[in-house]
PDB file of C-alpha atoms in Angstrom:
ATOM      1  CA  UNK A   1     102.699  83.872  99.304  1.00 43.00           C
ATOM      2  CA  UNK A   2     105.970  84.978 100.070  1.00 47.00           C
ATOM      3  CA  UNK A   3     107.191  88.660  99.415  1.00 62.00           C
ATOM      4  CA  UNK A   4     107.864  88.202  95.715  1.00 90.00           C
ATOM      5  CA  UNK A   5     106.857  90.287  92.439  1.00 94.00           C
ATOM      6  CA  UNK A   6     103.863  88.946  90.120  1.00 95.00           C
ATOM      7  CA  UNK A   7     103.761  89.952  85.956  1.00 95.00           C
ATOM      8  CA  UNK A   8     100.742  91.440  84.816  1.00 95.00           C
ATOM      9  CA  UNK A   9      99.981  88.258  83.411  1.00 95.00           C
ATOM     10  CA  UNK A  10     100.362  86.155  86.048  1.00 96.00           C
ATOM     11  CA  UNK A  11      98.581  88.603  88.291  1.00 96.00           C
ATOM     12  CA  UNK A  12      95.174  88.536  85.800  1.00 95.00           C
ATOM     13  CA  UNK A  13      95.350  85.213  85.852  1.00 95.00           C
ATOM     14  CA  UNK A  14      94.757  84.792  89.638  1.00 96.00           C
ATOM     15  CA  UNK A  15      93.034  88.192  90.143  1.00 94.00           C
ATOM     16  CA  UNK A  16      89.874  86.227  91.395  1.00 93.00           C
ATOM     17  CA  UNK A  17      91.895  84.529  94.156  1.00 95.00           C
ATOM     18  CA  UNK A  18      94.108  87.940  95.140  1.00 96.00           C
ATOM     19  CA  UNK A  19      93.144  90.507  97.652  1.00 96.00           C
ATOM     20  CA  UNK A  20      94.492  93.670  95.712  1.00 97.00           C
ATOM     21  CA  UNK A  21      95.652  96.473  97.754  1.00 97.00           C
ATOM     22  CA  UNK A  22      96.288  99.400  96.021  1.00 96.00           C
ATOM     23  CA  UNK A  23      98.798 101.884  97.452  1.00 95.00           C
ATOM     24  CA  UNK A  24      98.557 104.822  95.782  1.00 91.00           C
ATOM     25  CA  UNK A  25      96.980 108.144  96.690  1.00 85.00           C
ATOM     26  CA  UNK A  26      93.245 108.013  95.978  1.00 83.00           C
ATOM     27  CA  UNK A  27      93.610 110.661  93.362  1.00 78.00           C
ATOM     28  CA  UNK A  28      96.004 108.092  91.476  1.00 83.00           C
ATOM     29  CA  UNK A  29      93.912 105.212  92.760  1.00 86.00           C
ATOM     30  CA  UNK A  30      90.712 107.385  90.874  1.00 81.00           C
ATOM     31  CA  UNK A  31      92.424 107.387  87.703  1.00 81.00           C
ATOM     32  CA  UNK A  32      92.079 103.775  87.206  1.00 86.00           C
ATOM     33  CA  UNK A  33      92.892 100.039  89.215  1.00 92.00           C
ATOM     34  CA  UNK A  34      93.138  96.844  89.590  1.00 95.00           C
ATOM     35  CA  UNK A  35      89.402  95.318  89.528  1.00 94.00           C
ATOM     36  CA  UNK A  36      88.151  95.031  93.351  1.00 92.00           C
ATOM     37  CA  UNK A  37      91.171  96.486  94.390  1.00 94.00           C
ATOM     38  CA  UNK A  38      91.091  98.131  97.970  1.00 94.00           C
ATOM     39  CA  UNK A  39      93.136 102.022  98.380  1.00 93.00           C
ATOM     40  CA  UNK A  40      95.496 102.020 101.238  1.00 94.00           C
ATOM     41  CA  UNK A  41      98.092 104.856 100.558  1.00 93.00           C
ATOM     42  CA  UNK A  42     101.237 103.530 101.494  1.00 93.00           C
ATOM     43  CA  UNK A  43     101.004 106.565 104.242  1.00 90.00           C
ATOM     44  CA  UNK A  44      98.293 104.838 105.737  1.00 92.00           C
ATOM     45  CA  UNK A  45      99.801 101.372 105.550  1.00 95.00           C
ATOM     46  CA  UNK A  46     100.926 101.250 108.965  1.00 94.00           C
ATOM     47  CA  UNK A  47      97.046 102.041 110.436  1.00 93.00           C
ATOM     48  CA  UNK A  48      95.933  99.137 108.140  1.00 95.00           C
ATOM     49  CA  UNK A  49      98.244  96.531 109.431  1.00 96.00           C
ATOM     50  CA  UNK A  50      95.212  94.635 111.449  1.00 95.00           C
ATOM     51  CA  UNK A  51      93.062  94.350 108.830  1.00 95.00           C
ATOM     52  CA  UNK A  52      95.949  93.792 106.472  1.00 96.00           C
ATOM     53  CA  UNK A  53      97.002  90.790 108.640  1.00 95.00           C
ATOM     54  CA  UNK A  54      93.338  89.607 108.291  1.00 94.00           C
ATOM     55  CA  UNK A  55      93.226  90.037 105.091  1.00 94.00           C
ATOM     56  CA  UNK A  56      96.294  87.679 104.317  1.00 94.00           C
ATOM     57  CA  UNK A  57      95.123  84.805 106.638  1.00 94.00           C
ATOM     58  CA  UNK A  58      92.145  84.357 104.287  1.00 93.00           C
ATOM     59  CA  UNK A  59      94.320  84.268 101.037  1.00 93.00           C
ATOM     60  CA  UNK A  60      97.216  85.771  99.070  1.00 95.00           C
ATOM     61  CA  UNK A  61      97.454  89.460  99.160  1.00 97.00           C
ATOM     62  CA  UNK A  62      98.475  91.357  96.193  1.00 97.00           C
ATOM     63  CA  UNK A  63     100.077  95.243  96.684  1.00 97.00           C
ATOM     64  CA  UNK A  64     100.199  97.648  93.606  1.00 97.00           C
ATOM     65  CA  UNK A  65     101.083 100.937  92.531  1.00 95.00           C
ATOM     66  CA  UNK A  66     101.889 103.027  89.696  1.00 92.00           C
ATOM     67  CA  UNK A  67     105.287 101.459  88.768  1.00 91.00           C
ATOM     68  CA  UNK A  68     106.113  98.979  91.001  1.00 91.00           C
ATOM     69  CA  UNK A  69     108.333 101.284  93.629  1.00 91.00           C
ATOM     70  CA  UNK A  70     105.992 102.052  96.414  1.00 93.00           C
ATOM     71  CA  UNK A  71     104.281  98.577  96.491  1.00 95.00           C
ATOM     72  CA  UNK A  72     107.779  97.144  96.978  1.00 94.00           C
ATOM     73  CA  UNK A  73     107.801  99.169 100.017  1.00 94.00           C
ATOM     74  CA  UNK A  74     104.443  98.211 101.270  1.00 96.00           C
ATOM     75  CA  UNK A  75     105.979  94.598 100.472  1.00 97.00           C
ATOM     76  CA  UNK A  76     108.868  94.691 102.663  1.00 95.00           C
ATOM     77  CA  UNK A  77     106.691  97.150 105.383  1.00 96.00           C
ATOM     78  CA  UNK A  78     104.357  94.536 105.912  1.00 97.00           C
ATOM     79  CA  UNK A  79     106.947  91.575 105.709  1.00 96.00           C
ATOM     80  CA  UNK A  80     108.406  93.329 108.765  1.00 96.00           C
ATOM     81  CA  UNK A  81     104.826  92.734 110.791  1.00 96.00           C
ATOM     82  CA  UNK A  82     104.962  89.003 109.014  1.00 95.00           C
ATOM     83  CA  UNK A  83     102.065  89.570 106.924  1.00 96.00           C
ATOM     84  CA  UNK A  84     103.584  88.241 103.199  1.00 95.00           C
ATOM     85  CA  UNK A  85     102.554  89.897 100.180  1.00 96.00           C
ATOM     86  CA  UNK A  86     103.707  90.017  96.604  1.00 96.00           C
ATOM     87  CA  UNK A  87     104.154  93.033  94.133  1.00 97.00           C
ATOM     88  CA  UNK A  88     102.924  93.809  90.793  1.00 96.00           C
ATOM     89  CA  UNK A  89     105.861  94.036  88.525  1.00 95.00           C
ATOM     90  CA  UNK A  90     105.863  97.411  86.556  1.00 94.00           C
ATOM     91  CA  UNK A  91     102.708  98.688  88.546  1.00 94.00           C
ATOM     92  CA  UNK A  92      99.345  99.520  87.239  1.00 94.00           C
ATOM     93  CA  UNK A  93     101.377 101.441  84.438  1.00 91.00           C
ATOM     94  CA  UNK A  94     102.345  98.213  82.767  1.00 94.00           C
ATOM     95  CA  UNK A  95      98.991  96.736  83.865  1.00 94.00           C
ATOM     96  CA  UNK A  96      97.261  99.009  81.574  1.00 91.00           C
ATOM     97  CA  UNK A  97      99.839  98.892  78.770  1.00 92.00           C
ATOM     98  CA  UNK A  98      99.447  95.474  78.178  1.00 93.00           C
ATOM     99  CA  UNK A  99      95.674  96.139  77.849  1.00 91.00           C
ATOM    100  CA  UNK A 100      94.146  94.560  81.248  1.00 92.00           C
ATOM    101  CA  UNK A 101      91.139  96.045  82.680  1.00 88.00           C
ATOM    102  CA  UNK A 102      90.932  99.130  85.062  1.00 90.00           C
ATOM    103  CA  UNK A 103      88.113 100.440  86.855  1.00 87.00           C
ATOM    104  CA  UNK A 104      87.890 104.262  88.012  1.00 80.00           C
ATOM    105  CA  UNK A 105      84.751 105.114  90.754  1.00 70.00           C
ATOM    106  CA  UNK A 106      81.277 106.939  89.421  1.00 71.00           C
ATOM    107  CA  UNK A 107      81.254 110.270  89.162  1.00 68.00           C
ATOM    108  CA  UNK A 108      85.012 111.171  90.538  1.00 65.00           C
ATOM    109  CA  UNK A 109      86.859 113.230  89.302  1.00 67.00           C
ATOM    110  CA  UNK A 110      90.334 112.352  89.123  1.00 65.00           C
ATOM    111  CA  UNK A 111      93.263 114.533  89.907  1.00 71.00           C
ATOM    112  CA  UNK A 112      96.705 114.016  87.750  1.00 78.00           C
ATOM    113  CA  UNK A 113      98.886 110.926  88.218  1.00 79.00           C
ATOM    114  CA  UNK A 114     101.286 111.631  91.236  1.00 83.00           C
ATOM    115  CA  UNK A 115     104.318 111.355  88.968  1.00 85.00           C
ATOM    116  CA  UNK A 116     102.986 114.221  86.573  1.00 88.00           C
ATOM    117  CA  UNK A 117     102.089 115.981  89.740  1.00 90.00           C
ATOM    118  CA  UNK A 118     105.804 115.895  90.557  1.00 92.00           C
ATOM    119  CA  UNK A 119     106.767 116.408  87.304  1.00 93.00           C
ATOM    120  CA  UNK A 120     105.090 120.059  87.392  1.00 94.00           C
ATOM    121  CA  UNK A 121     105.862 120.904  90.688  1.00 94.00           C
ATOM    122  CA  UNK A 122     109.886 120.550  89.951  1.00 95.00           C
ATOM    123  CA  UNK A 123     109.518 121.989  86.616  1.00 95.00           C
ATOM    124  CA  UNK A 124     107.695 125.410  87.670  1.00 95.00           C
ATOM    125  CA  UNK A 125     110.033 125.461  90.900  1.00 95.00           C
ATOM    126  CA  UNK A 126     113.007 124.759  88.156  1.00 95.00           C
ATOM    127  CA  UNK A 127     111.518 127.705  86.010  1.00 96.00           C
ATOM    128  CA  UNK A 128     110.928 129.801  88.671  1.00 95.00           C
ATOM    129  CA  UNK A 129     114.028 129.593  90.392  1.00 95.00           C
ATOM    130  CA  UNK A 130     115.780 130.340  87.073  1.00 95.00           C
ATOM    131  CA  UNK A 131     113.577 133.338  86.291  1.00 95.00           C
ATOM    132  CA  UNK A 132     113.534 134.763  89.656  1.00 95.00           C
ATOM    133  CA  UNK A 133     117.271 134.534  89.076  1.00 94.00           C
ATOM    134  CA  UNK A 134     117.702 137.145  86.604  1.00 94.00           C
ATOM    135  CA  UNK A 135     116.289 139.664  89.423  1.00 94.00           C
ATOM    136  CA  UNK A 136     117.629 137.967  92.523  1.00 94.00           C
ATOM    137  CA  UNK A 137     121.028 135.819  91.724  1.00 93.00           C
ATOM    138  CA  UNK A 138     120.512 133.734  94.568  1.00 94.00           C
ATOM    139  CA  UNK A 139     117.046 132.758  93.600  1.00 93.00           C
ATOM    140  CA  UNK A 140     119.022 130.310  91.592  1.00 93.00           C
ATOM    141  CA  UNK A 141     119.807 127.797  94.568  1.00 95.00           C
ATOM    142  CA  UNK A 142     115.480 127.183  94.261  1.00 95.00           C
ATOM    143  CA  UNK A 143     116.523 125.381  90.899  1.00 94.00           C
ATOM    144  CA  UNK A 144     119.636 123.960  92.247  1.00 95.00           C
ATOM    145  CA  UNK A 145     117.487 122.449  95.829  1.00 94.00           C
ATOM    146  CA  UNK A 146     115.058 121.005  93.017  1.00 94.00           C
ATOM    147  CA  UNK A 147     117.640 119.281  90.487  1.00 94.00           C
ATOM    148  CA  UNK A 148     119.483 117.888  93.677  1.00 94.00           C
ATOM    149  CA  UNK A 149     115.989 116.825  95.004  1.00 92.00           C
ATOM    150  CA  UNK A 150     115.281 114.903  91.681  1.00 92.00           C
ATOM    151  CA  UNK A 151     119.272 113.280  91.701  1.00 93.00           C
ATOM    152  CA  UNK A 152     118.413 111.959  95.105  1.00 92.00           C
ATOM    153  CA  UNK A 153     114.886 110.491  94.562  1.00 90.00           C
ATOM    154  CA  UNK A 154     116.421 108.713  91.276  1.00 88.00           C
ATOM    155  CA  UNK A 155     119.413 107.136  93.316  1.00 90.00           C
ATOM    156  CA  UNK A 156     117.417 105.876  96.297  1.00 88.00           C
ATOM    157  CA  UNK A 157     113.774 105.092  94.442  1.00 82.00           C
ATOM    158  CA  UNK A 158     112.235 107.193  96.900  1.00 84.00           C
ATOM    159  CA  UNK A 159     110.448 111.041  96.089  1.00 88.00           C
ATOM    160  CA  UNK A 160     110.012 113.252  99.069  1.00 89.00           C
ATOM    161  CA  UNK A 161     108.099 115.984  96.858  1.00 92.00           C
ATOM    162  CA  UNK A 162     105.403 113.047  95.715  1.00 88.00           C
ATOM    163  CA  UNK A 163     105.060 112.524  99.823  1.00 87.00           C
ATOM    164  CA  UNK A 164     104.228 116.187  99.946  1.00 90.00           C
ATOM    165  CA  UNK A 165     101.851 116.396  97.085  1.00 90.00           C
ATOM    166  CA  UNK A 166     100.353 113.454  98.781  1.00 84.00           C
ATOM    167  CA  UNK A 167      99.360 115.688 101.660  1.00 85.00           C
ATOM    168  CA  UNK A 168      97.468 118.187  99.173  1.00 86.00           C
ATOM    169  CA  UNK A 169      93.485 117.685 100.124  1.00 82.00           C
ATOM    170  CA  UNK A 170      92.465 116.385  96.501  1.00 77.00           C
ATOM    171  CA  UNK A 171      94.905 113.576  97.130  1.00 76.00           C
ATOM    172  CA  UNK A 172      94.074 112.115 100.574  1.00 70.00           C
ATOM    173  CA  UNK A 173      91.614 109.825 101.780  1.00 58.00           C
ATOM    174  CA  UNK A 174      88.309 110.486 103.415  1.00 57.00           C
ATOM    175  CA  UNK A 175      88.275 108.943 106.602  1.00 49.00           C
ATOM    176  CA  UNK A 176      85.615 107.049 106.044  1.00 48.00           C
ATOM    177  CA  UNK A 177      86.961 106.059 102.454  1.00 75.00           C
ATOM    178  CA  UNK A 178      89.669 104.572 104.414  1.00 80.00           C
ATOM    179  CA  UNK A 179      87.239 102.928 107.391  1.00 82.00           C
ATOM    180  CA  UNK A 180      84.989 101.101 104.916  1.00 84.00           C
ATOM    181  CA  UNK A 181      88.187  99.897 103.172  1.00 86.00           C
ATOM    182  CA  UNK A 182      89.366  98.446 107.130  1.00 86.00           C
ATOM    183  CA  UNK A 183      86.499  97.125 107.864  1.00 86.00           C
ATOM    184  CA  UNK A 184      86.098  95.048 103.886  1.00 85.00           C
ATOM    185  CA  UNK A 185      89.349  93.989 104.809  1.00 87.00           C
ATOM    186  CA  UNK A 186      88.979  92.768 108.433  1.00 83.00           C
ATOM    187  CA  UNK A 187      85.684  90.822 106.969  1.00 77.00           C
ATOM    188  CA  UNK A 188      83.070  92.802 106.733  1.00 62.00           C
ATOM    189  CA  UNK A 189      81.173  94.030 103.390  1.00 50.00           C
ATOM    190  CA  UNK A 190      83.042  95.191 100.433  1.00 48.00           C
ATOM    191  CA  UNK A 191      84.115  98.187 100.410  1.00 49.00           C
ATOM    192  CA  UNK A 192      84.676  98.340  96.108  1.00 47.00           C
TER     193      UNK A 192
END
């Protein structure tokens, strides 16, 4: 499969013949995904690139995420070590929008999607910036760094602050989350 972009549709359809690697954060990947899919954060991607590689010579791989943006990336990451992949167009958000089945693990508790974690982080830095303002004028450049921040990430489909928040403890793998996911990949037992 060559680096191309799969509907949701067409993506169910061949779901039993797809490795699905999911490249969100495990607190987004805990929310709800794919059926069977495996979590990689796309911060991890390069670590996975053996089993990854693996993966792919046994059949087509298949890399998600919430919209479509950071599986793209994954895409064209692991075209560059000549391991093809294809995307899921619109992400697990259209995935569940048009009604296809998710699956979210036992007994986790799921943090916030990483968008509305961004979305509250720039808002209360917004707000405070602004407030602090009244007292402090130059306070106001907070709110200024963040609305700059959020033009940026909309021009180059990139978000530094969800990178960040990706860092935060309730949104990063457990090592051996990530070393049972490896070693499904490479051929062992399933990890899901």
């Amino acid at each position: 499969m060559a680096h191309t972009a799969l509907t949701a549709g067409q993506a169910s359809a061949r779901l039993h013949e797809l490795t699905v690697i999911d490249v969100r954060t495990p607190g987004e990947y805990a929310t709800g995904h794919l059926p069977d899919a495996h979590n990689i954060p796309l911060d991890h991607l390069d670590a996975a690139l053996p089993a990854l590689k693996m993966a792919a010579e046994r059949g087509d791989l298949l890399v998600v995420c919430a919209s479509g943006a950071r599986s793209a990336e994954a895409c064209r990451r692991l075209a560059e070590a000549g391991i093809t992949a294809a995307t899921l167009t619109g992400g697990t958000s259209t995935w569940t929008q048009l009604g296809h089945d998710v699956h979210r693990p036992a007994g986790v508790r799921a943090p916030w999607p990483m968008e509305r974690q961004v979305r509250l982080a720039a808002g209360s830095l917004v707000l405070s910036g602004l407030l602090a303002g009244r007292l402090r004028p130059g306070a106001r450049w907070i709110s200024a760094g963040v609305a700059g921040g959020l033009v940026f990430s909309a021009v180059t489909d990139t978000c530094g602050m969800a990178r960040l928040l990706a860092k935060l403890p309730y949104n990063r793998p457990k090592a051996t989350d990530l070393d049972s996911t490896l070693t499904a990949l490479s051929g062992g037992r399933p990890s899901v």
